[in-house]
Tab-separated table of C-alpha atoms in Angstrom:
chain	number	residue	atom	x	y	z
Q	180	MET	CA	0.053	0.073	0.120
Q	181	ASN	CA	0.788	3.805	-1.269
Q	182	LEU	CA	0.452	7.289	-0.132
Q	183	LYS	CA	-1.984	7.135	-4.156
Q	184	SER	CA	-3.903	4.186	-2.456
Q	185	VAL	CA	-5.207	5.623	0.253
Q	186	ILE	CA	-6.003	8.937	-0.911
Q	187	ASP	CA	-7.817	6.789	-4.046
Q	188	TYR	CA	-9.672	4.490	-1.214
Q	189	VAL	CA	-10.750	7.766	0.786
Q	190	GLU	CA	-12.117	9.378	-1.918
Q	191	LYS	CA	-14.321	6.796	-3.254
Q	192	ASN	CA	-15.062	5.692	0.175
Q	193	ASN	CA	-15.862	9.765	1.981
Q	194	THR	CA	-18.033	8.914	3.881
Q	195	ILE	CA	-19.218	6.359	7.314
Q	196	ILE	CA	-21.804	6.282	9.349
Q	197	ILE	CA	-21.546	6.152	13.079
Q	198	PHE	CA	-24.354	5.497	15.727
Q	199	ASN	CA	-27.061	5.812	12.552
Q	200	GLU	CA	-24.999	9.516	11.638
Q	201	ILE	CA	-23.346	9.498	8.531
Q	202	TYR	CA	-19.485	11.223	8.632
Q	203	ILE	CA	-17.156	12.722	6.053
Q	204	LEU	CA	-13.690	11.008	5.910
Q	205	TYR	CA	-10.588	13.422	6.055
Q	206	LEU	CA	-7.314	12.644	5.236
Q	207	GLY	CA	-4.874	14.361	7.215
Q	208	GLY	CA	-1.105	13.045	9.506
Q	209	TRP	CA	1.631	14.802	11.820
Q	210	PHE	CA	4.935	13.896	12.279
Q	211	LYS	CA	6.426	12.331	15.896
Q	212	ASP	CA	9.435	11.746	16.307
Q	213	ASN	CA	10.956	11.710	12.798
Q	214	LYS	CA	7.417	9.362	11.621
Q	215	PHE	CA	4.520	10.146	9.656
Q	216	TYR	CA	1.418	9.422	10.953
Q	217	LEU	CA	-1.019	9.300	8.817
Q	218	ASP	CA	-4.660	9.613	10.467
Q	219	ILE	CA	-7.954	9.549	8.905
Q	220	SER	CA	-10.473	10.984	10.873
Q	221	ILE	CA	-14.104	12.872	11.052
Q	222	VAL	CA	-15.346	15.744	12.403
Q	223	GLU	CA	-18.250	15.727	15.674
Q	224	ASN	CA	-18.876	19.272	16.955
Q	225	ASN	CA	-20.279	17.839	19.673
Q	226	LYS	CA	-17.397	16.421	22.634
Q	227	GLU	CA	-19.806	13.720	24.516
Q	228	LYS	CA	-20.415	12.599	21.422
Q	229	ALA	CA	-16.913	12.687	19.201
Q	230	ILE	CA	-16.073	10.892	23.050
Q	231	ASN	CA	-18.480	8.420	22.826
Q	232	ILE	CA	-17.311	7.384	18.957
Q	233	GLY	CA	-13.452	7.748	19.517
Q	234	LYS	CA	-13.915	4.376	22.587
Q	235	TYR	CA	-16.624	2.895	19.630
Q	236	CYS	CA	-13.747	3.501	17.766
Q	237	ASN	CA	-10.749	1.877	20.206
Q	238	GLN	CA	-9.096	5.712	19.907
Q	239	LYS	CA	-6.248	6.539	22.046
Q	240	ALA	CA	-7.099	10.043	21.974
Q	241	ILE	CA	-9.017	12.784	20.433
Q	242	TYR	CA	-8.011	15.886	19.430
Q	243	ASP	CA	-10.226	19.200	20.583
Q	244	ILE	CA	-9.272	22.047	17.830
Q	245	GLU	CA	-12.043	24.220	19.396
Q	246	ASN	CA	-9.657	24.317	22.781
Q	247	LYS	CA	-6.503	23.374	20.513
Q	248	ILE	CA	-5.825	20.112	22.420
Q	249	THR	CA	-5.200	15.878	22.898
Q	250	ILE	CA	-8.670	14.321	25.251
Q	251	TYR	CA	-6.768	11.081	26.052
Q	252	LEU	CA	-9.854	7.793	26.056
Q	253	HIS	CA	-9.470	6.168	28.791
Q	254	GLU	CA	-11.051	3.932	30.295
C-alpha cells in the first residue's frame, strides 16, 4: 500500500456511518519523532459524542480543534 492508494480509497469511500449518522472522512497526518502518522478522521462538534465515538473506535485520543488540545481516552 502506498499514499496514492490510500488517497484513492478515501476519495472513493469518503463517508462512514457511526451511531446512525453519516460522517465525511478527512485525510491528514502529523509528524512525531521523525515519523509521519497518517490519519483518517471525522469531525464531530459535540464533545460528548466525539468522546463516545473515539471510545467505540478504540482510539487512544481525540483532538479538540476548537481548544487545540488532545483528549486522551482512558477506560
